[in-house]
């Protein structure tokens, strides 16, 4: 059975609200949760970007069952991988084994803030590979020193190590990232229902490992209002990661999507309250072989109505998948 998750999308709600939302999602019966890790929202209309790791610590204490996960953290520019390893170990202890560390090569949108420039795509993947190796070494315990192509680590050690260690997921978008995920990851992460990504992941050692997808949805009893909100806040989504990873800020995303129409957004994001339309939007992920699918409800102020509706109508229908 495909597991259905809830997304704490930090770009569209404040920290206390995000924790309240995931508590409600746990009560409603969602199978797992994920959270984004941003310094900026995609568009100014979304209006938020709290520190994800503080939110995760609070969520770990406020919940008792629902798994938590970063979807995803970039461990290469804004954060040093040695610090990511410490953060992940601590959240895993707070969550009592319910945390998974999702990693990816990041977006200029968030990573530019430290002034280190934005590397080319192939360099970002090199950095991600080295970062994962450092995190794995620290998870193994003991003192770690590392002098590599992109990072230095000097006599580091994690003094509070959880058991079990957080599984590491790696986000993919092409053959090279799939090779990295299959070789170094415990699970794979993708935002499009492309079976070829999972096939490549399997070829490189990912066979039998979990595979997690994500889908934006926009519930509202007024479908026109849902379409308008999805367009206002999520029209960036259709740009694809080759574009989305490069743009430097919300103004750039606003400019790049100025000709996107509401009906264009509604073609890729189910809007309204028709359960069947939501199920059909999830189905391609299940058919492609994803074992877990995290839903993103568009609109920070519209989470509780969505969660209540999901508990009563959507989740029972999706269990049939």
PDB file of C-alpha atoms in Angstrom:
ATOM      1  CA  UNK A   1       0.000   0.000   0.000  1.00  0.00           C
ATOM      2  CA  UNK A   2       1.244   3.457  -0.902  1.00  0.00           C
ATOM      3  CA  UNK A   3       1.778   5.637   2.162  1.00  0.00           C
ATOM      4  CA  UNK A   4       0.363   9.157   2.098  1.00  0.00           C
ATOM      5  CA  UNK A   5       2.282  11.966   3.769  1.00  0.00           C
ATOM      6  CA  UNK A   6       1.673  15.553   4.840  1.00  0.00           C
ATOM      7  CA  UNK A   7       4.008  18.436   3.953  1.00  0.00           C
ATOM      8  CA  UNK A   8       4.905  21.154   6.447  1.00  0.00           C
ATOM      9  CA  UNK A   9       5.686  23.713   3.772  1.00  0.00           C
ATOM     10  CA  UNK A  10       7.740  26.339   5.556  1.00  0.00           C
ATOM     11  CA  UNK A  11       7.340  28.858   2.726  1.00  0.00           C
ATOM     12  CA  UNK A  12       3.650  29.376   3.487  1.00  0.00           C
ATOM     13  CA  UNK A  13       3.253  29.276   7.285  1.00  0.00           C
ATOM     14  CA  UNK A  14       5.025  30.436  10.422  1.00  0.00           C
ATOM     15  CA  UNK A  15       6.801  28.088  12.829  1.00  0.00           C
ATOM     16  CA  UNK A  16       4.049  27.696  15.422  1.00  0.00           C
ATOM     17  CA  UNK A  17       1.449  27.140  12.733  1.00  0.00           C
ATOM     18  CA  UNK A  18       3.610  24.475  11.061  1.00  0.00           C
ATOM     19  CA  UNK A  19       3.817  22.538  14.313  1.00  0.00           C
ATOM     20  CA  UNK A  20       0.058  22.854  14.863  1.00  0.00           C
ATOM     21  CA  UNK A  21      -0.505  21.574  11.335  1.00  0.00           C
ATOM     22  CA  UNK A  22       1.630  18.464  11.709  1.00  0.00           C
ATOM     23  CA  UNK A  23      -0.037  17.662  15.050  1.00  0.00           C
ATOM     24  CA  UNK A  24      -3.379  17.800  13.251  1.00  0.00           C
ATOM     25  CA  UNK A  25      -2.001  15.690  10.380  1.00  0.00           C
ATOM     26  CA  UNK A  26      -0.896  13.031  12.856  1.00  0.00           C
ATOM     27  CA  UNK A  27      -4.361  12.929  14.403  1.00  0.00           C
ATOM     28  CA  UNK A  28      -5.942  12.723  10.967  1.00  0.00           C
ATOM     29  CA  UNK A  29      -3.969   9.589  10.125  1.00  0.00           C
ATOM     30  CA  UNK A  30      -1.346  10.741   7.635  1.00  0.00           C
ATOM     31  CA  UNK A  31       1.384   8.100   7.416  1.00  0.00           C
ATOM     32  CA  UNK A  32       4.396  10.433   7.523  1.00  0.00           C
ATOM     33  CA  UNK A  33       5.371  14.079   7.208  1.00  0.00           C
ATOM     34  CA  UNK A  34       8.058  16.069   5.442  1.00  0.00           C
ATOM     35  CA  UNK A  35       9.192  19.673   5.756  1.00  0.00           C
ATOM     36  CA  UNK A  36      10.926  22.026   3.360  1.00  0.00           C
ATOM     37  CA  UNK A  37      14.118  23.823   4.415  1.00  0.00           C
ATOM     38  CA  UNK A  38      14.134  27.319   2.897  1.00  0.00           C
ATOM     39  CA  UNK A  39      15.616  30.741   3.546  1.00  0.00           C
ATOM     40  CA  UNK A  40      13.215  32.380   1.062  1.00  0.00           C
ATOM     41  CA  UNK A  41       9.710  31.591  -0.157  1.00  0.00           C
ATOM     42  CA  UNK A  42       9.383  30.824  -3.857  1.00  0.00           C
ATOM     43  CA  UNK A  43       7.050  33.781  -4.299  1.00  0.00           C
ATOM     44  CA  UNK A  44       6.441  36.772  -2.040  1.00  0.00           C
ATOM     45  CA  UNK A  45       2.753  35.813  -1.848  1.00  0.00           C
ATOM     46  CA  UNK A  46       3.697  32.743   0.193  1.00  0.00           C
ATOM     47  CA  UNK A  47       5.172  35.014   2.819  1.00  0.00           C
ATOM     48  CA  UNK A  48       7.208  32.769   5.161  1.00  0.00           C
ATOM     49  CA  UNK A  49      10.539  30.982   5.627  1.00  0.00           C
ATOM     50  CA  UNK A  50      11.214  29.996   9.276  1.00  0.00           C
ATOM     51  CA  UNK A  51      14.195  27.870  10.250  1.00  0.00           C
ATOM     52  CA  UNK A  52      13.166  24.296   9.484  1.00  0.00           C
ATOM     53  CA  UNK A  53      15.361  22.642  12.108  1.00  0.00           C
ATOM     54  CA  UNK A  54      13.799  24.552  14.990  1.00  0.00           C
ATOM     55  CA  UNK A  55      10.381  23.588  13.634  1.00  0.00           C
ATOM     56  CA  UNK A  56      11.457  19.938  13.464  1.00  0.00           C
ATOM     57  CA  UNK A  57      12.628  19.986  17.076  1.00  0.00           C
ATOM     58  CA  UNK A  58       9.296  21.397  18.197  1.00  0.00           C
ATOM     59  CA  UNK A  59       7.376  18.954  15.994  1.00  0.00           C
ATOM     60  CA  UNK A  60       9.327  16.026  17.439  1.00  0.00           C
ATOM     61  CA  UNK A  61       8.140  17.000  20.921  1.00  0.00           C
ATOM     62  CA  UNK A  62       4.558  17.827  19.913  1.00  0.00           C
ATOM     63  CA  UNK A  63       3.931  14.542  18.061  1.00  0.00           C
ATOM     64  CA  UNK A  64       4.361  10.919  19.042  1.00  0.00           C
ATOM     65  CA  UNK A  65       3.744   8.743  15.988  1.00  0.00           C
ATOM     66  CA  UNK A  66       4.158  10.517  12.667  1.00  0.00           C
ATOM     67  CA  UNK A  67       7.605  10.230  11.016  1.00  0.00           C
ATOM     68  CA  UNK A  68       9.443  13.479  10.227  1.00  0.00           C
ATOM     69  CA  UNK A  69      11.752  14.242   7.324  1.00  0.00           C
ATOM     70  CA  UNK A  70      13.556  17.088   5.578  1.00  0.00           C
ATOM     71  CA  UNK A  71      12.355  17.434   1.988  1.00  0.00           C
ATOM     72  CA  UNK A  72      15.041  18.509   1.402  1.00  0.00           C
ATOM     73  CA  UNK A  73      18.042  20.013   3.120  1.00  0.00           C
ATOM     74  CA  UNK A  74      20.998  21.213   1.062  1.00  0.00           C
ATOM     75  CA  UNK A  75      24.173  20.252   2.998  1.00  0.00           C
ATOM     76  CA  UNK A  76      26.645  22.009   0.753  1.00  0.00           C
ATOM     77  CA  UNK A  77      26.559  25.835   0.792  1.00  0.00           C
ATOM     78  CA  UNK A  78      24.346  27.427   3.445  1.00  0.00           C
ATOM     79  CA  UNK A  79      25.123  24.561   5.850  1.00  0.00           C
ATOM     80  CA  UNK A  80      28.387  22.715   6.326  1.00  0.00           C
ATOM     81  CA  UNK A  81      27.841  18.933   6.197  1.00  0.00           C
ATOM     82  CA  UNK A  82      29.409  18.445   9.637  1.00  0.00           C
ATOM     83  CA  UNK A  83      26.727  20.734  11.088  1.00  0.00           C
ATOM     84  CA  UNK A  84      23.964  18.954   9.159  1.00  0.00           C
ATOM     85  CA  UNK A  85      25.122  15.660  10.669  1.00  0.00           C
ATOM     86  CA  UNK A  86      24.854  17.115  14.182  1.00  0.00           C
ATOM     87  CA  UNK A  87      21.406  18.589  13.504  1.00  0.00           C
ATOM     88  CA  UNK A  88      20.104  15.331  12.061  1.00  0.00           C
ATOM     89  CA  UNK A  89      21.429  13.250  14.942  1.00  0.00           C
ATOM     90  CA  UNK A  90      19.821  15.590  17.475  1.00  0.00           C
ATOM     91  CA  UNK A  91      16.415  15.614  15.751  1.00  0.00           C
ATOM     92  CA  UNK A  92      16.505  11.821  15.529  1.00  0.00           C
ATOM     93  CA  UNK A  93      17.046  11.656  19.298  1.00  0.00           C
ATOM     94  CA  UNK A  94      14.229  14.127  19.947  1.00  0.00           C
ATOM     95  CA  UNK A  95      11.923  12.222  17.600  1.00  0.00           C
ATOM     96  CA  UNK A  96      12.875   8.864  19.150  1.00  0.00           C
ATOM     97  CA  UNK A  97      13.771   7.301  15.825  1.00  0.00           C
ATOM     98  CA  UNK A  98      11.107   8.919  13.617  1.00  0.00           C
ATOM     99  CA  UNK A  99      13.390  11.199  11.576  1.00  0.00           C
ATOM    100  CA  UNK A 100      14.804  10.764   8.080  1.00  0.00           C
ATOM    101  CA  UNK A 101      17.379  13.100   6.572  1.00  0.00           C
ATOM    102  CA  UNK A 102      16.431  14.125   3.049  1.00  0.00           C
ATOM    103  CA  UNK A 103      19.274  15.773   1.141  1.00  0.00           C
ATOM    104  CA  UNK A 104      19.579  17.497  -2.213  1.00  0.00           C
ATOM    105  CA  UNK A 105      21.872  19.728  -4.241  1.00  0.00           C
ATOM    106  CA  UNK A 106      19.803  22.810  -3.414  1.00  0.00           C
ATOM    107  CA  UNK A 107      18.562  25.976  -5.080  1.00  0.00           C
ATOM    108  CA  UNK A 108      20.196  29.333  -5.588  1.00  0.00           C
ATOM    109  CA  UNK A 109      17.056  30.810  -4.013  1.00  0.00           C
ATOM    110  CA  UNK A 110      18.211  29.686  -0.561  1.00  0.00           C
ATOM    111  CA  UNK A 111      21.941  29.110  -0.819  1.00  0.00           C
ATOM    112  CA  UNK A 112      22.997  32.518  -2.189  1.00  0.00           C
ATOM    113  CA  UNK A 113      22.489  34.167   1.207  1.00  0.00           C
ATOM    114  CA  UNK A 114      25.953  33.219   2.518  1.00  0.00           C
ATOM    115  CA  UNK A 115      27.672  34.950  -0.401  1.00  0.00           C
ATOM    116  CA  UNK A 116      29.607  31.938  -1.657  1.00  0.00           C
ATOM    117  CA  UNK A 117      28.287  32.017  -5.214  1.00  0.00           C
ATOM    118  CA  UNK A 118      26.202  29.358  -6.918  1.00  0.00           C
ATOM    119  CA  UNK A 119      28.235  26.526  -8.478  1.00  0.00           C
ATOM    120  CA  UNK A 120      27.458  24.798 -11.755  1.00  0.00           C
ATOM    121  CA  UNK A 121      25.160  21.774 -11.593  1.00  0.00           C
ATOM    122  CA  UNK A 122      27.921  19.177 -11.925  1.00  0.00           C
ATOM    123  CA  UNK A 123      29.910  20.849  -9.151  1.00  0.00           C
ATOM    124  CA  UNK A 124      26.843  20.884  -6.904  1.00  0.00           C
ATOM    125  CA  UNK A 125      26.546  17.130  -7.295  1.00  0.00           C
ATOM    126  CA  UNK A 126      30.236  16.687  -6.488  1.00  0.00           C
ATOM    127  CA  UNK A 127      29.690  18.748  -3.347  1.00  0.00           C
ATOM    128  CA  UNK A 128      26.612  16.718  -2.408  1.00  0.00           C
ATOM    129  CA  UNK A 129      28.509  13.448  -2.770  1.00  0.00           C
ATOM    130  CA  UNK A 130      31.338  14.679  -0.562  1.00  0.00           C
ATOM    131  CA  UNK A 131      28.842  16.049   1.962  1.00  0.00           C
ATOM    132  CA  UNK A 132      27.050  12.695   2.230  1.00  0.00           C
ATOM    133  CA  UNK A 133      30.362  10.934   2.777  1.00  0.00           C
ATOM    134  CA  UNK A 134      31.188  13.341   5.637  1.00  0.00           C
ATOM    135  CA  UNK A 135      27.765  12.869   7.229  1.00  0.00           C
ATOM    136  CA  UNK A 136      28.092   9.083   6.974  1.00  0.00           C
ATOM    137  CA  UNK A 137      31.536   9.220   8.568  1.00  0.00           C
ATOM    138  CA  UNK A 138      30.240  11.249  11.500  1.00  0.00           C
ATOM    139  CA  UNK A 139      27.240   8.951  11.889  1.00  0.00           C
ATOM    140  CA  UNK A 140      29.716   6.078  12.215  1.00  0.00           C
ATOM    141  CA  UNK A 141      31.067   7.598  15.448  1.00  0.00           C
ATOM    142  CA  UNK A 142      34.540   8.577  16.563  1.00  0.00           C
ATOM    143  CA  UNK A 143      36.703  11.495  15.502  1.00  0.00           C
ATOM    144  CA  UNK A 144      36.505  12.602  11.883  1.00  0.00           C
ATOM    145  CA  UNK A 145      39.009  14.714   9.975  1.00  0.00           C
ATOM    146  CA  UNK A 146      38.521  15.261   6.274  1.00  0.00           C
ATOM    147  CA  UNK A 147      40.361  17.345   3.708  1.00  0.00           C
ATOM    148  CA  UNK A 148      38.582  16.995   0.407  1.00  0.00           C
ATOM    149  CA  UNK A 149      37.906  18.857  -2.797  1.00  0.00           C
ATOM    150  CA  UNK A 150      35.164  21.038  -1.361  1.00  0.00           C
ATOM    151  CA  UNK A 151      35.203  20.623   2.434  1.00  0.00           C
ATOM    152  CA  UNK A 152      37.508  20.467   5.398  1.00  0.00           C
ATOM    153  CA  UNK A 153      36.547  18.822   8.673  1.00  0.00           C
ATOM    154  CA  UNK A 154      38.944  19.085  11.591  1.00  0.00           C
ATOM    155  CA  UNK A 155      38.655  16.627  14.476  1.00  0.00           C
ATOM    156  CA  UNK A 156      34.845  16.553  14.540  1.00  0.00           C
ATOM    157  CA  UNK A 157      32.745  14.116  16.523  1.00  0.00           C
ATOM    158  CA  UNK A 158      29.060  13.645  17.267  1.00  0.00           C
ATOM    159  CA  UNK A 159      28.772  13.167  21.024  1.00  0.00           C
ATOM    160  CA  UNK A 160      25.061  12.344  20.956  1.00  0.00           C
ATOM    161  CA  UNK A 161      24.461   9.614  18.412  1.00  0.00           C
ATOM    162  CA  UNK A 162      21.003   8.080  17.983  1.00  0.00           C
ATOM    163  CA  UNK A 163      20.215   4.425  17.498  1.00  0.00           C
ATOM    164  CA  UNK A 164      18.946   3.913  14.892  1.00  0.00           C
ATOM    165  CA  UNK A 165      20.750   6.509  12.826  1.00  0.00           C
ATOM    166  CA  UNK A 166      18.607   8.680  10.535  1.00  0.00           C
ATOM    167  CA  UNK A 167      18.185   7.079   7.106  1.00  0.00           C
ATOM    168  CA  UNK A 168      19.498   9.338   4.350  1.00  0.00           C
ATOM    169  CA  UNK A 169      17.384  10.164   1.314  1.00  0.00           C
ATOM    170  CA  UNK A 170      18.774  11.845  -1.789  1.00  0.00           C
ATOM    171  CA  UNK A 171      16.742  13.924  -4.231  1.00  0.00           C
ATOM    172  CA  UNK A 172      17.107  13.058  -7.912  1.00  0.00           C
ATOM    173  CA  UNK A 173      16.373  14.692 -11.234  1.00  0.00           C
ATOM    174  CA  UNK A 174      18.653  12.886 -13.691  1.00  0.00           C
ATOM    175  CA  UNK A 175      21.050   9.989 -14.241  1.00  0.00           C
ATOM    176  CA  UNK A 176      23.959  11.403 -12.230  1.00  0.00           C
ATOM    177  CA  UNK A 177      21.873  12.148  -9.151  1.00  0.00           C
ATOM    178  CA  UNK A 178      20.191   8.736  -9.447  1.00  0.00           C
ATOM    179  CA  UNK A 179      23.613   7.085  -9.452  1.00  0.00           C
ATOM    180  CA  UNK A 180      24.536   9.021  -6.331  1.00  0.00           C
ATOM    181  CA  UNK A 181      21.256   8.170  -4.603  1.00  0.00           C
ATOM    182  CA  UNK A 182      21.462   4.484  -5.458  1.00  0.00           C
ATOM    183  CA  UNK A 183      25.021   4.220  -4.201  1.00  0.00           C
ATOM    184  CA  UNK A 184      24.916   6.413  -1.099  1.00  0.00           C
ATOM    185  CA  UNK A 185      21.262   6.806  -0.156  1.00  0.00           C
ATOM    186  CA  UNK A 186      18.872   4.730   1.915  1.00  0.00           C
ATOM    187  CA  UNK A 187      15.935   6.062  -0.083  1.00  0.00           C
ATOM    188  CA  UNK A 188      15.228   8.255  -3.086  1.00  0.00           C
ATOM    189  CA  UNK A 189      13.285  11.521  -3.351  1.00  0.00           C
ATOM    190  CA  UNK A 190      11.655  13.003  -6.444  1.00  0.00           C
ATOM    191  CA  UNK A 191       9.046  15.644  -7.237  1.00  0.00           C
ATOM    192  CA  UNK A 192       7.851  14.228 -10.556  1.00  0.00           C
ATOM    193  CA  UNK A 193       6.238  10.822 -11.230  1.00  0.00           C
ATOM    194  CA  UNK A 194       8.936   9.687 -13.625  1.00  0.00           C
ATOM    195  CA  UNK A 195       9.458   5.947 -13.636  1.00  0.00           C
ATOM    196  CA  UNK A 196      12.765   6.375 -15.450  1.00  0.00           C
ATOM    197  CA  UNK A 197      14.223   8.064 -12.378  1.00  0.00           C
ATOM    198  CA  UNK A 198      13.322   5.069 -10.227  1.00  0.00           C
ATOM    199  CA  UNK A 199      14.676   2.687 -12.875  1.00  0.00           C
ATOM    200  CA  UNK A 200      17.998   4.535 -12.829  1.00  0.00           C
ATOM    201  CA  UNK A 201      17.990   4.504  -9.025  1.00  0.00           C
ATOM    202  CA  UNK A 202      17.505   0.736  -9.096  1.00  0.00           C
ATOM    203  CA  UNK A 203      20.304   0.240 -11.617  1.00  0.00           C
ATOM    204  CA  UNK A 204      22.739   1.964  -9.289  1.00  0.00           C
ATOM    205  CA  UNK A 205      21.893   0.019  -6.144  1.00  0.00           C
ATOM    206  CA  UNK A 206      18.506   1.396  -5.111  1.00  0.00           C
ATOM    207  CA  UNK A 207      16.499  -1.785  -5.551  1.00  0.00           C
ATOM    208  CA  UNK A 208      14.144  -2.406  -2.631  1.00  0.00           C
ATOM    209  CA  UNK A 209      14.752   0.994  -1.039  1.00  0.00           C
ATOM    210  CA  UNK A 210      11.871   3.413  -0.319  1.00  0.00           C
ATOM    211  CA  UNK A 211      11.011   5.994  -2.946  1.00  0.00           C
ATOM    212  CA  UNK A 212       9.218   9.189  -1.956  1.00  0.00           C
ATOM    213  CA  UNK A 213       7.369  11.619  -4.211  1.00  0.00           C
ATOM    214  CA  UNK A 214       5.581  14.895  -3.584  1.00  0.00           C
ATOM    215  CA  UNK A 215       2.459  16.430  -5.107  1.00  0.00           C
ATOM    216  CA  UNK A 216       0.927  19.887  -4.574  1.00  0.00           C
ATOM    217  CA  UNK A 217      -2.857  19.978  -4.176  1.00  0.00           C
ATOM    218  CA  UNK A 218      -5.292  22.800  -3.489  1.00  0.00           C
ATOM    219  CA  UNK A 219      -8.415  21.816  -1.591  1.00  0.00           C
ATOM    220  CA  UNK A 220     -11.280  24.272  -1.319  1.00  0.00           C
ATOM    221  CA  UNK A 221     -15.039  23.838  -1.523  1.00  0.00           C
ATOM    222  CA  UNK A 222     -14.930  26.712  -4.018  1.00  0.00           C
ATOM    223  CA  UNK A 223     -12.929  25.386  -6.959  1.00  0.00           C
ATOM    224  CA  UNK A 224     -12.448  28.820  -8.514  1.00  0.00           C
ATOM    225  CA  UNK A 225     -10.927  30.071  -5.261  1.00  0.00           C
ATOM    226  CA  UNK A 226      -8.643  27.030  -5.189  1.00  0.00           C
ATOM    227  CA  UNK A 227      -7.452  27.664  -8.742  1.00  0.00           C
ATOM    228  CA  UNK A 228      -6.819  31.326  -7.960  1.00  0.00           C
ATOM    229  CA  UNK A 229      -4.826  30.466  -4.836  1.00  0.00           C
ATOM    230  CA  UNK A 230      -2.809  27.762  -6.598  1.00  0.00           C
ATOM    231  CA  UNK A 231      -1.918  30.234  -9.329  1.00  0.00           C
ATOM    232  CA  UNK A 232      -1.012  32.972  -6.866  1.00  0.00           C
ATOM    233  CA  UNK A 233       1.270  30.816  -4.721  1.00  0.00           C
ATOM    234  CA  UNK A 234       2.342  27.796  -6.801  1.00  0.00           C
ATOM    235  CA  UNK A 235       2.709  28.931 -10.395  1.00  0.00           C
ATOM    236  CA  UNK A 236       6.489  28.504  -9.962  1.00  0.00           C
ATOM    237  CA  UNK A 237       6.052  24.736  -9.635  1.00  0.00           C
ATOM    238  CA  UNK A 238       5.823  24.050 -13.357  1.00  0.00           C
ATOM    239  CA  UNK A 239       9.222  25.559 -14.139  1.00  0.00           C
ATOM    240  CA  UNK A 240      11.104  22.311 -13.575  1.00  0.00           C
ATOM    241  CA  UNK A 241      14.136  21.890 -11.360  1.00  0.00           C
ATOM    242  CA  UNK A 242      16.687  22.885 -14.003  1.00  0.00           C
ATOM    243  CA  UNK A 243      15.104  26.343 -13.937  1.00  0.00           C
ATOM    244  CA  UNK A 244      13.979  26.462 -10.314  1.00  0.00           C
ATOM    245  CA  UNK A 245      17.440  25.623  -8.998  1.00  0.00           C
ATOM    246  CA  UNK A 246      18.997  28.637 -10.710  1.00  0.00           C
ATOM    247  CA  UNK A 247      16.727  31.617 -10.025  1.00  0.00           C
ATOM    248  CA  UNK A 248      18.023  33.859  -7.199  1.00  0.00           C
ATOM    249  CA  UNK A 249      14.891  35.091  -5.423  1.00  0.00           C
ATOM    250  CA  UNK A 250      11.094  35.525  -5.302  1.00  0.00           C
ATOM    251  CA  UNK A 251      11.199  38.474  -7.716  1.00  0.00           C
ATOM    252  CA  UNK A 252      12.939  36.291 -10.296  1.00  0.00           C
ATOM    253  CA  UNK A 253      10.292  33.574  -9.899  1.00  0.00           C
ATOM    254  CA  UNK A 254       7.562  36.187 -10.240  1.00  0.00           C
ATOM    255  CA  UNK A 255       9.129  37.423 -13.469  1.00  0.00           C
ATOM    256  CA  UNK A 256       9.683  33.948 -14.859  1.00  0.00           C
ATOM    257  CA  UNK A 257       6.030  32.988 -14.278  1.00  0.00           C
ATOM    258  CA  UNK A 258       4.280  36.217 -15.294  1.00  0.00           C
ATOM    259  CA  UNK A 259       2.685  34.563 -18.325  1.00  0.00           C
ATOM    260  CA  UNK A 260       1.526  31.416 -16.506  1.00  0.00           C
ATOM    261  CA  UNK A 261      -2.276  31.352 -16.459  1.00  0.00           C
ATOM    262  CA  UNK A 262      -4.534  29.967 -13.702  1.00  0.00           C
ATOM    263  CA  UNK A 263      -5.789  27.273 -16.072  1.00  0.00           C
ATOM    264  CA  UNK A 264      -2.182  26.213 -16.727  1.00  0.00           C
ATOM    265  CA  UNK A 265      -1.634  25.654 -13.012  1.00  0.00           C
ATOM    266  CA  UNK A 266      -4.920  23.783 -12.634  1.00  0.00           C
ATOM    267  CA  UNK A 267      -3.790  21.283 -15.257  1.00  0.00           C
ATOM    268  CA  UNK A 268      -0.995  20.022 -12.984  1.00  0.00           C
ATOM    269  CA  UNK A 269      -2.404  20.749  -9.505  1.00  0.00           C
ATOM    270  CA  UNK A 270      -5.767  19.244  -8.534  1.00  0.00           C
ATOM    271  CA  UNK A 271      -8.015  22.041  -7.264  1.00  0.00           C
ATOM    272  CA  UNK A 272     -11.363  21.975  -5.482  1.00  0.00           C
ATOM    273  CA  UNK A 273     -12.997  19.174  -3.509  1.00  0.00           C
ATOM    274  CA  UNK A 274     -13.480  16.381  -6.042  1.00  0.00           C
ATOM    275  CA  UNK A 275     -11.875  13.385  -4.340  1.00  0.00           C
ATOM    276  CA  UNK A 276     -11.626  11.538  -7.631  1.00  0.00           C
ATOM    277  CA  UNK A 277      -9.519  14.294  -9.188  1.00  0.00           C
ATOM    278  CA  UNK A 278      -7.090  14.174  -6.265  1.00  0.00           C
ATOM    279  CA  UNK A 279      -6.834  10.390  -6.458  1.00  0.00           C
ATOM    280  CA  UNK A 280      -6.135  10.555 -10.194  1.00  0.00           C
ATOM    281  CA  UNK A 281      -3.378  13.098  -9.585  1.00  0.00           C
ATOM    282  CA  UNK A 282      -1.728  10.745  -7.086  1.00  0.00           C
ATOM    283  CA  UNK A 283      -2.105   7.661  -9.279  1.00  0.00           C
ATOM    284  CA  UNK A 284       0.855   8.356 -11.636  1.00  0.00           C
ATOM    285  CA  UNK A 285       3.208   8.292  -8.625  1.00  0.00           C
ATOM    286  CA  UNK A 286       1.817   4.948  -7.493  1.00  0.00           C
ATOM    287  CA  UNK A 287       1.969   3.559 -11.028  1.00  0.00           C
ATOM    288  CA  UNK A 288       5.579   4.736 -11.413  1.00  0.00           C
ATOM    289  CA  UNK A 289       6.574   2.789  -8.304  1.00  0.00           C
ATOM    290  CA  UNK A 290       6.679   5.393  -5.550  1.00  0.00           C
ATOM    291  CA  UNK A 291       6.088   3.845  -2.140  1.00  0.00           C
ATOM    292  CA  UNK A 292       5.323   7.132  -0.358  1.00  0.00           C
ATOM    293  CA  UNK A 293       3.688  10.320  -1.623  1.00  0.00           C
ATOM    294  CA  UNK A 294       3.676  13.570   0.372  1.00  0.00           C
ATOM    295  CA  UNK A 295       0.831  15.976  -0.375  1.00  0.00           C
ATOM    296  CA  UNK A 296       1.331  19.753  -0.211  1.00  0.00           C
ATOM    297  CA  UNK A 297      -1.841  21.726   0.470  1.00  0.00           C
ATOM    298  CA  UNK A 298      -1.468  25.171  -1.104  1.00  0.00           C
ATOM    299  CA  UNK A 299      -2.091  28.080   1.256  1.00  0.00           C
ATOM    300  CA  UNK A 300      -0.901  28.406   4.835  1.00  0.00           C
ATOM    301  CA  UNK A 301      -4.307  29.479   6.128  1.00  0.00           C
ATOM    302  CA  UNK A 302      -6.047  26.550   4.442  1.00  0.00           C
ATOM    303  CA  UNK A 303      -4.309  23.647   6.147  1.00  0.00           C
ATOM    304  CA  UNK A 304      -6.868  22.732   8.798  1.00  0.00           C
ATOM    305  CA  UNK A 305      -9.826  22.514   6.391  1.00  0.00           C
ATOM    306  CA  UNK A 306      -7.693  20.350   4.113  1.00  0.00           C
ATOM    307  CA  UNK A 307      -6.585  18.075   6.948  1.00  0.00           C
ATOM    308  CA  UNK A 308     -10.182  17.648   8.173  1.00  0.00           C
ATOM    309  CA  UNK A 309     -11.365  16.850   4.638  1.00  0.00           C
ATOM    310  CA  UNK A 310      -8.451  14.499   4.059  1.00  0.00           C
ATOM    311  CA  UNK A 311      -9.249  12.557   7.221  1.00  0.00           C
ATOM    312  CA  UNK A 312     -12.893  12.072   6.267  1.00  0.00           C
ATOM    313  CA  UNK A 313     -12.732  11.702   2.494  1.00  0.00           C
ATOM    314  CA  UNK A 314      -9.345  11.828   0.780  1.00  0.00           C
ATOM    315  CA  UNK A 315      -7.230   9.449   2.870  1.00  0.00           C
ATOM    316  CA  UNK A 316      -9.815   6.633   2.778  1.00  0.00           C
ATOM    317  CA  UNK A 317     -10.012   6.973  -1.012  1.00  0.00           C
ATOM    318  CA  UNK A 318      -6.207   7.002  -1.388  1.00  0.00           C
ATOM    319  CA  UNK A 319      -5.865   3.850   0.722  1.00  0.00           C
ATOM    320  CA  UNK A 320      -7.424   2.033  -2.223  1.00  0.00           C
ATOM    321  CA  UNK A 321      -4.310   2.761  -4.278  1.00  0.00           C
TER     322      UNK A 321
END
